[in-house]
Amino acid sequence: MFGRERIELKTPEQVLAMRRAGLLTHAALESVRAALRPGVSLRELDAIGAEVIRAGGGTSNFLGYHGYPATLCISVNEVVVHGIPGEQVLAEGDVVSVDGGAVVDGWHGDSAFTAIVGEPADPGDVELVETTRRALWAGIAALDARGRVGDVGAAVEDAVGDRLGIVDGYTGHGIGTAMHMAPEVLNHRVRERGPRVRPGMCLAIEPMCTRGGVETDVLADEWTVVTSDGSRAAHWEHTVAVLDEGLWVLTAPDGGAAELAAFGVQVPEG
Ligand code: MF3
Ligand code: CO
């Protein structure tokens, strides 16, 4: 998608500015997570996220993006990504992915999580959500070795294993002065390992997995992406900065310290 476009490298000061967008993105998503319950409409959830971004002095990078009509993407069950929040109400056991981003002083954040509403319908849904989350952190941790951007996809693929499908045709991306920038960050292993991982790179890493196949369709609204086989899907995403001193997960309040420790990766202090 981005071909050989140049990669925007950030100064430490610019990464600090991106941290503010990252924390506001996190706050918006957390407020939505806290509001998830049977009976709540996706439109109400979108309004909650929008209000947090507004009150925090940010703007939504999704709203108006190629005409996108909402602040968040809320994708339920067989919807993988880009679900438009409307009058649908959540039910017990729904698998719901919430994706959002804030812009603060021109710098972008982008993050997503998947949660199950109330009691899981079956253990396979829990495995779907947890394995996809684990794959996100494995992909982030892979940046610490300062190899190639393609190492992320290899780590994601290994962490997903063969019990889930990795959605075809959707990727992570560079992020900074725009939401979607070079380089593309694949969620699977390829021979061409891509650009070198360098300090100043900021990447949005976002594995999308299904309980079935890897194929998807886009609905007539031209946004909603569903699995072709109707299987349920999960989507997790963080915005990550590569610094001289180490990795900093800008959309995680602790910078990723707790999750990355499990991979033997230390996050710099302060
Ligand atoms: N946040 C999505 C991504 O992770 C992009 C959403 S585009 C929108 O890259 F138009 F739907 F907002
Ligand atoms: Co993204």
mmCIF file of N, CA and C and ligand atoms in Angstrom, residues 62 99 110-111 171-173 175 179-180 204-206 235 237, ligand 2:
data_model
loop_
_atom_site.group_PDB
_atom_site.id
_atom_site.type_symbol
_atom_site.label_atom_id
_atom_site.label_comp_id
_atom_site.label_asym_id
_atom_site.label_seq_id
_atom_site.Cartn_x
_atom_site.Cartn_y
_atom_site.Cartn_z
ATOM 1 N N PHE A 62 -10.730 9.238 12.964
ATOM 2 C CA PHE A 62 -11.597 8.387 12.144
ATOM 3 C C PHE A 62 -12.717 9.198 11.494
ATOM 4 N N ASP A 99 -12.286 0.193 18.094
ATOM 5 C CA ASP A 99 -11.085 0.772 17.482
ATOM 6 C C ASP A 99 -11.282 2.274 17.454
ATOM 7 N N ASP A 110 -3.715 5.551 17.737
ATOM 8 C CA ASP A 110 -4.616 4.565 17.125
ATOM 9 C C ASP A 110 -4.510 3.291 17.956
ATOM 10 N N SER A 111 -5.647 2.791 18.432
ATOM 11 C CA SER A 111 -5.611 1.603 19.281
ATOM 12 C C SER A 111 -6.949 0.877 19.209
ATOM 13 N N THR A 171 -3.711 -4.626 7.399
ATOM 14 C CA THR A 171 -2.385 -4.558 8.010
ATOM 15 C C THR A 171 -2.300 -3.416 9.012
ATOM 16 N N GLY A 172 -1.233 -3.430 9.785
ATOM 17 C CA GLY A 172 -0.853 -2.264 10.570
ATOM 18 C C GLY A 172 -0.086 -1.286 9.683
ATOM 19 N N HIS A 173 0.422 -0.211 10.313
ATOM 20 C CA HIS A 173 0.910 0.915 9.526
ATOM 21 C C HIS A 173 1.774 1.840 10.364
ATOM 22 N N ILE A 175 2.574 5.590 11.734
ATOM 23 C CA ILE A 175 1.636 6.608 12.249
ATOM 24 C C ILE A 175 2.438 7.771 12.793
ATOM 25 N N MET A 179 -2.678 9.295 10.292
ATOM 26 C CA MET A 179 -3.012 8.007 10.921
ATOM 27 C C MET A 179 -2.378 6.843 10.167
ATOM 28 N N HIS A 180 -2.414 6.905 8.856
ATOM 29 C CA HIS A 180 -1.889 5.813 8.038
ATOM 30 C C HIS A 180 -0.710 6.306 7.224
ATOM 31 N N ALA A 204 1.677 1.437 14.197
ATOM 32 C CA ALA A 204 0.436 0.880 14.734
ATOM 33 C C ALA A 204 0.411 -0.589 14.338
ATOM 34 N N ILE A 205 0.455 -1.453 15.346
ATOM 35 C CA ILE A 205 0.489 -2.901 15.125
ATOM 36 C C ILE A 205 -0.895 -3.428 15.457
ATOM 37 N N GLU A 206 -1.491 -4.209 14.544
ATOM 38 C CA GLU A 206 -2.900 -4.540 14.741
ATOM 39 C C GLU A 206 -3.316 -5.879 14.147
ATOM 40 N N HIS A 235 -9.716 -8.108 17.164
ATOM 41 C CA HIS A 235 -8.786 -7.088 16.659
ATOM 42 C C HIS A 235 -8.182 -6.351 17.843
ATOM 43 N N GLU A 237 -4.926 -3.547 18.882
ATOM 44 C CA GLU A 237 -3.992 -2.602 18.251
ATOM 45 C C GLU A 237 -3.377 -1.671 19.296
HETATM 46 CO CO CO B 2 -4.589 1.262 12.774
#
